[in-house]
């Protein structure tokens, strides 16, 4: 069983809408969760990390963590064409990051 | 802060030759560096973890004699792909973690390797 699961998409949203990305993980003991954005041909860049249950907001991004249900989500509000990218969910296990396959988001102008 | 560089950004080599990729942490000391490989349309797969001054720890299925990793200083790790073959063509990305922020990894820009 893959450790981190994401819907591969693509997820297409109109400009200004909310993009909702989901991620589930298998290790109930996982403590730290990360969302990365990766543009085509580039390396990932960290958007947010979350450790505690609940919501964490940073600008137009909100990460939500529910450890009981073992899922973490990312909301992108007021989506812009520049948000078109692949979003990777990652879970840390010890000192290693385990990545999901990524969800490709396309924001339509 | 937390800048990681990689060199070269892209390289083309002939089958059977070796290629060295450098990963440097520019403004912090990286006690641990990670090497990932990413094939098209796939996610990052961890290849190995290297700690300064010690042997690298390779993930299952990664040939340590083919992918040589050296982490000689707190700011430099190298990955050498030996006897490269076309199936080694991929996007190689390093990341670095500092001792007090090991849970946060800073990624280099990646190296695109094409083996002809």
PDB file of C-alpha atoms in Angstrom:
ATOM      1  CA  UNK A   1       0.000   0.000   0.000  1.00  0.00           C
ATOM      2  CA  UNK A   2       1.378   3.352  -1.037  1.00  0.00           C
ATOM      3  CA  UNK A   3       2.126   5.500   1.976  1.00  0.00           C
ATOM      4  CA  UNK A   4       0.802   8.785   0.626  1.00  0.00           C
ATOM      5  CA  UNK A   5      -2.133   8.910  -1.760  1.00  0.00           C
ATOM      6  CA  UNK A   6      -3.318  11.818  -3.859  1.00  0.00           C
ATOM      7  CA  UNK A   7      -5.778  12.166  -6.688  1.00  0.00           C
ATOM      8  CA  UNK A   8      -3.634  12.671  -9.763  1.00  0.00           C
ATOM      9  CA  UNK A   9      -6.135  15.005 -11.388  1.00  0.00           C
ATOM     10  CA  UNK A  10      -5.963  16.983 -13.464  1.00  0.00           C
ATOM     11  CA  UNK A  11      -8.037  19.401 -11.469  1.00  0.00           C
ATOM     12  CA  UNK A  12      -9.321  22.257 -13.558  1.00  0.00           C
ATOM     13  CA  UNK A  13     -10.751  25.332 -11.853  1.00  0.00           C
ATOM     14  CA  UNK A  14     -11.746  28.761 -13.192  1.00  0.00           C
ATOM     15  CA  UNK A  15      -9.737  31.770 -12.178  1.00  0.00           C
ATOM     16  CA  UNK A  16     -10.917  33.141  -8.847  1.00  0.00           C
ATOM     17  CA  UNK A  17     -12.382  29.837  -7.669  1.00  0.00           C
ATOM     18  CA  UNK A  18     -11.221  27.627  -4.817  1.00  0.00           C
ATOM     19  CA  UNK A  19      -9.052  24.624  -5.645  1.00  0.00           C
ATOM     20  CA  UNK A  20      -9.317  21.785  -3.138  1.00  0.00           C
ATOM     21  CA  UNK A  21      -6.622  19.127  -2.962  1.00  0.00           C
ATOM     22  CA  UNK A  22      -6.715  16.035  -0.808  1.00  0.00           C
ATOM     23  CA  UNK A  23      -4.109  13.655   0.506  1.00  0.00           C
ATOM     24  CA  UNK A  24      -4.343  10.569   2.695  1.00  0.00           C
ATOM     25  CA  UNK A  25      -1.540   8.772   4.453  1.00  0.00           C
ATOM     26  CA  UNK A  26      -1.195   5.306   5.862  1.00  0.00           C
ATOM     27  CA  UNK A  27       1.104   5.739   8.862  1.00  0.00           C
ATOM     28  CA  UNK A  28      -1.038   6.784  11.799  1.00  0.00           C
ATOM     29  CA  UNK A  29       2.082   7.840  13.667  1.00  0.00           C
ATOM     30  CA  UNK A  30       3.016  10.505  11.116  1.00  0.00           C
ATOM     31  CA  UNK A  31       3.413  13.901  12.699  1.00  0.00           C
ATOM     32  CA  UNK A  32       4.495  16.374  10.044  1.00  0.00           C
ATOM     33  CA  UNK A  33       2.882  17.114   6.720  1.00  0.00           C
ATOM     34  CA  UNK A  34       3.982  19.271   3.835  1.00  0.00           C
ATOM     35  CA  UNK A  35       2.555  20.687   0.651  1.00  0.00           C
ATOM     36  CA  UNK A  36       4.925  21.441  -2.206  1.00  0.00           C
ATOM     37  CA  UNK A  37       4.241  23.092  -5.528  1.00  0.00           C
ATOM     38  CA  UNK A  38       6.160  21.931  -8.578  1.00  0.00           C
ATOM     39  CA  UNK A  39       6.122  23.693 -11.908  1.00  0.00           C
ATOM     40  CA  UNK A  40       6.940  21.652 -14.968  1.00  0.00           C
ATOM     41  CA  UNK A  41      10.673  21.063 -15.252  1.00  0.00           C
ATOM     42  CA  UNK A  42      11.397  22.632 -11.871  1.00  0.00           C
ATOM     43  CA  UNK A  43      12.067  21.256  -8.433  1.00  0.00           C
ATOM     44  CA  UNK A  44       9.442  21.390  -5.677  1.00  0.00           C
ATOM     45  CA  UNK A  45       9.016  24.482  -3.557  1.00  0.00           C
ATOM     46  CA  UNK A  46       7.511  24.385  -0.107  1.00  0.00           C
ATOM     47  CA  UNK A  47       4.109  26.033   0.252  1.00  0.00           C
ATOM     48  CA  UNK A  48       3.118  25.054   3.757  1.00  0.00           C
ATOM     49  CA  UNK A  49       3.698  22.592   6.517  1.00  0.00           C
ATOM     50  CA  UNK A  50       1.285  21.571   9.242  1.00  0.00           C
ATOM     51  CA  UNK A  51       1.786  19.602  12.416  1.00  0.00           C
ATOM     52  CA  UNK A  52      -1.416  20.101  14.421  1.00  0.00           C
ATOM     53  CA  UNK A  53      -4.986  19.113  13.761  1.00  0.00           C
ATOM     54  CA  UNK A  54      -7.110  21.874  12.323  1.00  0.00           C
ATOM     55  CA  UNK A  55      -6.498  24.620   9.830  1.00  0.00           C
ATOM     56  CA  UNK A  56      -3.426  26.637   9.046  1.00  0.00           C
ATOM     57  CA  UNK A  57      -3.698  29.642   6.789  1.00  0.00           C
ATOM     58  CA  UNK A  58      -0.985  31.422   4.829  1.00  0.00           C
ATOM     59  CA  UNK A  59      -2.204  33.992   2.364  1.00  0.00           C
ATOM     60  CA  UNK A  60      -4.430  32.310  -0.185  1.00  0.00           C
ATOM     61  CA  UNK A  61      -3.461  28.843   1.019  1.00  0.00           C
ATOM     62  CA  UNK A  62      -5.078  26.876   3.824  1.00  0.00           C
ATOM     63  CA  UNK A  63      -3.858  23.493   4.966  1.00  0.00           C
ATOM     64  CA  UNK A  64      -6.193  21.266   6.927  1.00  0.00           C
ATOM     65  CA  UNK A  65      -5.097  18.271   8.956  1.00  0.00           C
ATOM     66  CA  UNK A  66      -7.237  15.544  10.448  1.00  0.00           C
ATOM     67  CA  UNK A  67      -5.032  12.946  12.094  1.00  0.00           C
ATOM     68  CA  UNK A  68      -7.939  10.762  13.184  1.00  0.00           C
ATOM     69  CA  UNK A  69      -9.007  10.348   9.564  1.00  0.00           C
ATOM     70  CA  UNK A  70      -5.443  10.440   8.301  1.00  0.00           C
ATOM     71  CA  UNK A  71      -5.929  13.093   5.704  1.00  0.00           C
ATOM     72  CA  UNK A  72      -4.475  16.456   4.943  1.00  0.00           C
ATOM     73  CA  UNK A  73      -5.868  18.900   2.441  1.00  0.00           C
ATOM     74  CA  UNK A  74      -4.869  22.120   0.745  1.00  0.00           C
ATOM     75  CA  UNK A  75      -7.241  24.860  -0.307  1.00  0.00           C
ATOM     76  CA  UNK A  76      -6.171  27.517  -2.765  1.00  0.00           C
ATOM     77  CA  UNK A  77      -8.480  30.497  -2.659  1.00  0.00           C
ATOM     78  CA  UNK A  78      -8.864  33.014  -5.472  1.00  0.00           C
ATOM     79  CA  UNK A  79      -6.978  30.694  -7.811  1.00  0.00           C
ATOM     80  CA  UNK A  80      -4.733  32.408 -10.340  1.00  0.00           C
ATOM     81  CA  UNK A  81      -3.309  31.091 -13.609  1.00  0.00           C
ATOM     82  CA  UNK A  82       0.104  31.173 -11.919  1.00  0.00           C
ATOM     83  CA  UNK A  83      -1.167  28.526  -9.504  1.00  0.00           C
ATOM     84  CA  UNK A  84      -1.259  26.033 -12.376  1.00  0.00           C
ATOM     85  CA  UNK A  85       1.234  23.388 -11.261  1.00  0.00           C
ATOM     86  CA  UNK A  86       1.512  19.982  -9.686  1.00  0.00           C
ATOM     87  CA  UNK A  87       0.971  19.937  -5.943  1.00  0.00           C
ATOM     88  CA  UNK A  88       2.779  17.311  -3.932  1.00  0.00           C
ATOM     89  CA  UNK A  89       1.728  16.145  -0.514  1.00  0.00           C
ATOM     90  CA  UNK A  90       4.549  14.827   1.642  1.00  0.00           C
ATOM     91  CA  UNK A  91       4.695  13.128   4.989  1.00  0.00           C
ATOM     92  CA  UNK A  92       7.791  12.988   7.097  1.00  0.00           C
ATOM     93  CA  UNK A  93       8.804   9.707   8.656  1.00  0.00           C
ATOM     94  CA  UNK A  94      11.766  10.180  10.885  1.00  0.00           C
ATOM     95  CA  UNK A  95      13.874  12.406   8.730  1.00  0.00           C
ATOM     96  CA  UNK A  96      12.680  11.187   5.339  1.00  0.00           C
ATOM     97  CA  UNK A  97       9.985  12.710   3.204  1.00  0.00           C
ATOM     98  CA  UNK A  98       7.535  10.394   1.502  1.00  0.00           C
ATOM     99  CA  UNK A  99       5.762  12.038  -1.433  1.00  0.00           C
ATOM    100  CA  UNK A 100       2.427  11.429  -3.011  1.00  0.00           C
ATOM    101  CA  UNK A 101       2.166  11.228  -6.772  1.00  0.00           C
ATOM    102  CA  UNK A 102       0.937  14.800  -6.966  1.00  0.00           C
ATOM    103  CA  UNK A 103      -2.221  16.501  -8.199  1.00  0.00           C
ATOM    104  CA  UNK A 104      -1.994  18.599 -11.342  1.00  0.00           C
ATOM    105  CA  UNK A 105      -3.998  21.801 -11.127  1.00  0.00           C
ATOM    106  CA  UNK A 106      -4.940  23.936 -14.097  1.00  0.00           C
ATOM    107  CA  UNK A 107      -6.460  27.346 -13.498  1.00  0.00           C
ATOM    108  CA  UNK A 108      -8.500  28.543 -16.464  1.00  0.00           C
ATOM    109  CA  UNK A 109      -8.339  32.265 -17.188  1.00  0.00           C
TER     110      UNK A 109
ATOM    111  CA  UNK B   1      18.133  32.008   3.322  1.00  0.00           C
ATOM    112  CA  UNK B   2      18.190  28.202   2.899  1.00  0.00           C
ATOM    113  CA  UNK B   3      19.451  28.166  -0.669  1.00  0.00           C
ATOM    114  CA  UNK B   4      20.563  24.918  -2.272  1.00  0.00           C
ATOM    115  CA  UNK B   5      22.300  24.843  -5.619  1.00  0.00           C
ATOM    116  CA  UNK B   6      22.946  22.016  -8.043  1.00  0.00           C
ATOM    117  CA  UNK B   7      25.437  21.736 -10.839  1.00  0.00           C
ATOM    118  CA  UNK B   8      25.053  21.109 -13.654  1.00  0.00           C
ATOM    119  CA  UNK B   9      21.437  22.023 -14.320  1.00  0.00           C
ATOM    120  CA  UNK B  10      21.412  19.666 -17.266  1.00  0.00           C
ATOM    121  CA  UNK B  11      23.809  17.199 -18.787  1.00  0.00           C
ATOM    122  CA  UNK B  12      23.864  14.911 -21.783  1.00  0.00           C
ATOM    123  CA  UNK B  13      26.234  11.983 -21.736  1.00  0.00           C
ATOM    124  CA  UNK B  14      26.895   8.876 -23.735  1.00  0.00           C
ATOM    125  CA  UNK B  15      25.927   5.438 -22.544  1.00  0.00           C
ATOM    126  CA  UNK B  16      28.664   3.858 -20.463  1.00  0.00           C
ATOM    127  CA  UNK B  17      30.159   7.076 -19.167  1.00  0.00           C
ATOM    128  CA  UNK B  18      29.906   8.512 -15.650  1.00  0.00           C
ATOM    129  CA  UNK B  19      28.355  11.777 -14.588  1.00  0.00           C
ATOM    130  CA  UNK B  20      28.870  13.711 -11.370  1.00  0.00           C
ATOM    131  CA  UNK B  21      26.207  16.012  -9.953  1.00  0.00           C
ATOM    132  CA  UNK B  22      27.017  18.465  -7.184  1.00  0.00           C
ATOM    133  CA  UNK B  23      24.648  19.701  -4.508  1.00  0.00           C
ATOM    134  CA  UNK B  24      25.636  22.645  -2.331  1.00  0.00           C
ATOM    135  CA  UNK B  25      23.961  24.377   0.578  1.00  0.00           C
ATOM    136  CA  UNK B  26      24.923  28.013   0.129  1.00  0.00           C
ATOM    137  CA  UNK B  27      23.943  29.682   3.372  1.00  0.00           C
ATOM    138  CA  UNK B  28      23.601  26.957   5.965  1.00  0.00           C
ATOM    139  CA  UNK B  29      25.326  23.813   7.063  1.00  0.00           C
ATOM    140  CA  UNK B  30      23.527  20.730   5.839  1.00  0.00           C
ATOM    141  CA  UNK B  31      24.033  17.821   8.156  1.00  0.00           C
ATOM    142  CA  UNK B  32      21.889  15.661   5.943  1.00  0.00           C
ATOM    143  CA  UNK B  33      21.388  15.715   2.197  1.00  0.00           C
ATOM    144  CA  UNK B  34      18.894  13.715   0.223  1.00  0.00           C
ATOM    145  CA  UNK B  35      18.985  12.591  -3.381  1.00  0.00           C
ATOM    146  CA  UNK B  36      15.778  12.070  -5.311  1.00  0.00           C
ATOM    147  CA  UNK B  37      14.981  10.918  -8.799  1.00  0.00           C
ATOM    148  CA  UNK B  38      11.880  11.900 -10.716  1.00  0.00           C
ATOM    149  CA  UNK B  39      10.764  10.320 -13.962  1.00  0.00           C
ATOM    150  CA  UNK B  40       8.269  12.163 -16.197  1.00  0.00           C
ATOM    151  CA  UNK B  41       4.762  12.382 -14.761  1.00  0.00           C
ATOM    152  CA  UNK B  42       5.875  10.636 -11.582  1.00  0.00           C
ATOM    153  CA  UNK B  43       6.575  11.807  -8.081  1.00  0.00           C
ATOM    154  CA  UNK B  44       9.905  12.168  -6.374  1.00  0.00           C
ATOM    155  CA  UNK B  45      11.474   8.933  -5.250  1.00  0.00           C
ATOM    156  CA  UNK B  46      14.100   9.058  -2.552  1.00  0.00           C
ATOM    157  CA  UNK B  47      17.286   7.358  -3.680  1.00  0.00           C
ATOM    158  CA  UNK B  48      19.576   7.856  -0.722  1.00  0.00           C
ATOM    159  CA  UNK B  49      20.298   9.882   2.360  1.00  0.00           C
ATOM    160  CA  UNK B  50      23.770  11.119   3.126  1.00  0.00           C
ATOM    161  CA  UNK B  51      25.162  12.476   6.342  1.00  0.00           C
ATOM    162  CA  UNK B  52      28.354  14.463   6.397  1.00  0.00           C
ATOM    163  CA  UNK B  53      31.356  12.265   6.982  1.00  0.00           C
ATOM    164  CA  UNK B  54      29.561   8.935   6.838  1.00  0.00           C
ATOM    165  CA  UNK B  55      28.371   6.471   4.248  1.00  0.00           C
ATOM    166  CA  UNK B  56      25.116   7.113   2.488  1.00  0.00           C
ATOM    167  CA  UNK B  57      22.007   5.109   3.255  1.00  0.00           C
ATOM    168  CA  UNK B  58      20.371   3.828   0.088  1.00  0.00           C
ATOM    169  CA  UNK B  59      16.698   3.084  -0.391  1.00  0.00           C
ATOM    170  CA  UNK B  60      15.621  -0.371  -1.355  1.00  0.00           C
ATOM    171  CA  UNK B  61      16.206  -1.090  -5.020  1.00  0.00           C
ATOM    172  CA  UNK B  62      18.830   1.617  -5.520  1.00  0.00           C
ATOM    173  CA  UNK B  63      22.226   0.250  -6.535  1.00  0.00           C
ATOM    174  CA  UNK B  64      24.849   1.798  -4.312  1.00  0.00           C
ATOM    175  CA  UNK B  65      27.656   0.823  -6.673  1.00  0.00           C
ATOM    176  CA  UNK B  66      25.964   2.577  -9.534  1.00  0.00           C
ATOM    177  CA  UNK B  67      24.926   5.731  -7.711  1.00  0.00           C
ATOM    178  CA  UNK B  68      27.933   6.842  -5.697  1.00  0.00           C
ATOM    179  CA  UNK B  69      27.259   9.472  -3.080  1.00  0.00           C
ATOM    180  CA  UNK B  70      29.874  11.470  -1.255  1.00  0.00           C
ATOM    181  CA  UNK B  71      29.097  14.001   1.482  1.00  0.00           C
ATOM    182  CA  UNK B  72      32.535  15.280   2.303  1.00  0.00           C
ATOM    183  CA  UNK B  73      31.568  18.556   3.925  1.00  0.00           C
ATOM    184  CA  UNK B  74      28.598  20.240   5.535  1.00  0.00           C
ATOM    185  CA  UNK B  75      27.917  22.178   2.355  1.00  0.00           C
ATOM    186  CA  UNK B  76      28.610  19.710  -0.436  1.00  0.00           C
ATOM    187  CA  UNK B  77      27.282  16.350  -1.506  1.00  0.00           C
ATOM    188  CA  UNK B  78      27.913  14.695  -4.855  1.00  0.00           C
ATOM    189  CA  UNK B  79      26.065  12.009  -6.760  1.00  0.00           C
ATOM    190  CA  UNK B  80      27.969  10.117  -9.420  1.00  0.00           C
ATOM    191  CA  UNK B  81      26.011   8.022 -11.872  1.00  0.00           C
ATOM    192  CA  UNK B  82      28.462   5.397 -13.029  1.00  0.00           C
ATOM    193  CA  UNK B  83      28.228   3.573 -16.347  1.00  0.00           C
ATOM    194  CA  UNK B  84      25.100   5.492 -17.220  1.00  0.00           C
ATOM    195  CA  UNK B  85      22.470   3.945 -19.437  1.00  0.00           C
ATOM    196  CA  UNK B  86      19.465   5.491 -21.182  1.00  0.00           C
ATOM    197  CA  UNK B  87      17.153   4.224 -18.435  1.00  0.00           C
ATOM    198  CA  UNK B  88      19.085   6.428 -15.987  1.00  0.00           C
ATOM    199  CA  UNK B  89      17.821   9.483 -17.846  1.00  0.00           C
ATOM    200  CA  UNK B  90      15.806  11.383 -15.281  1.00  0.00           C
ATOM    201  CA  UNK B  91      15.500  14.527 -13.211  1.00  0.00           C
ATOM    202  CA  UNK B  92      17.792  14.289 -10.204  1.00  0.00           C
ATOM    203  CA  UNK B  93      17.019  16.561  -7.283  1.00  0.00           C
ATOM    204  CA  UNK B  94      18.894  17.028  -4.065  1.00  0.00           C
ATOM    205  CA  UNK B  95      17.620  18.513  -0.862  1.00  0.00           C
ATOM    206  CA  UNK B  96      19.327  19.547   2.305  1.00  0.00           C
ATOM    207  CA  UNK B  97      18.309  19.699   5.917  1.00  0.00           C
ATOM    208  CA  UNK B  98      19.978  21.511   8.759  1.00  0.00           C
ATOM    209  CA  UNK B  99      20.444  19.914  12.124  1.00  0.00           C
ATOM    210  CA  UNK B 100      17.812  21.988  13.873  1.00  0.00           C
ATOM    211  CA  UNK B 101      15.309  21.921  11.035  1.00  0.00           C
ATOM    212  CA  UNK B 102      15.730  18.435   9.735  1.00  0.00           C
ATOM    213  CA  UNK B 103      11.994  18.150   9.159  1.00  0.00           C
ATOM    214  CA  UNK B 104      12.226  20.986   6.657  1.00  0.00           C
ATOM    215  CA  UNK B 105      14.112  20.165   3.525  1.00  0.00           C
ATOM    216  CA  UNK B 106      15.301  22.719   1.021  1.00  0.00           C
ATOM    217  CA  UNK B 107      15.402  21.538  -2.539  1.00  0.00           C
ATOM    218  CA  UNK B 108      17.967  22.274  -5.171  1.00  0.00           C
ATOM    219  CA  UNK B 109      16.823  23.258  -8.665  1.00  0.00           C
ATOM    220  CA  UNK B 110      17.460  19.769 -10.055  1.00  0.00           C
ATOM    221  CA  UNK B 111      19.671  18.282 -12.747  1.00  0.00           C
ATOM    222  CA  UNK B 112      18.233  16.910 -15.951  1.00  0.00           C
ATOM    223  CA  UNK B 113      20.304  13.927 -17.073  1.00  0.00           C
ATOM    224  CA  UNK B 114      19.931  12.552 -20.573  1.00  0.00           C
ATOM    225  CA  UNK B 115      21.906   9.455 -21.514  1.00  0.00           C
ATOM    226  CA  UNK B 116      22.171   8.804 -25.229  1.00  0.00           C
TER     227      UNK B 116
END
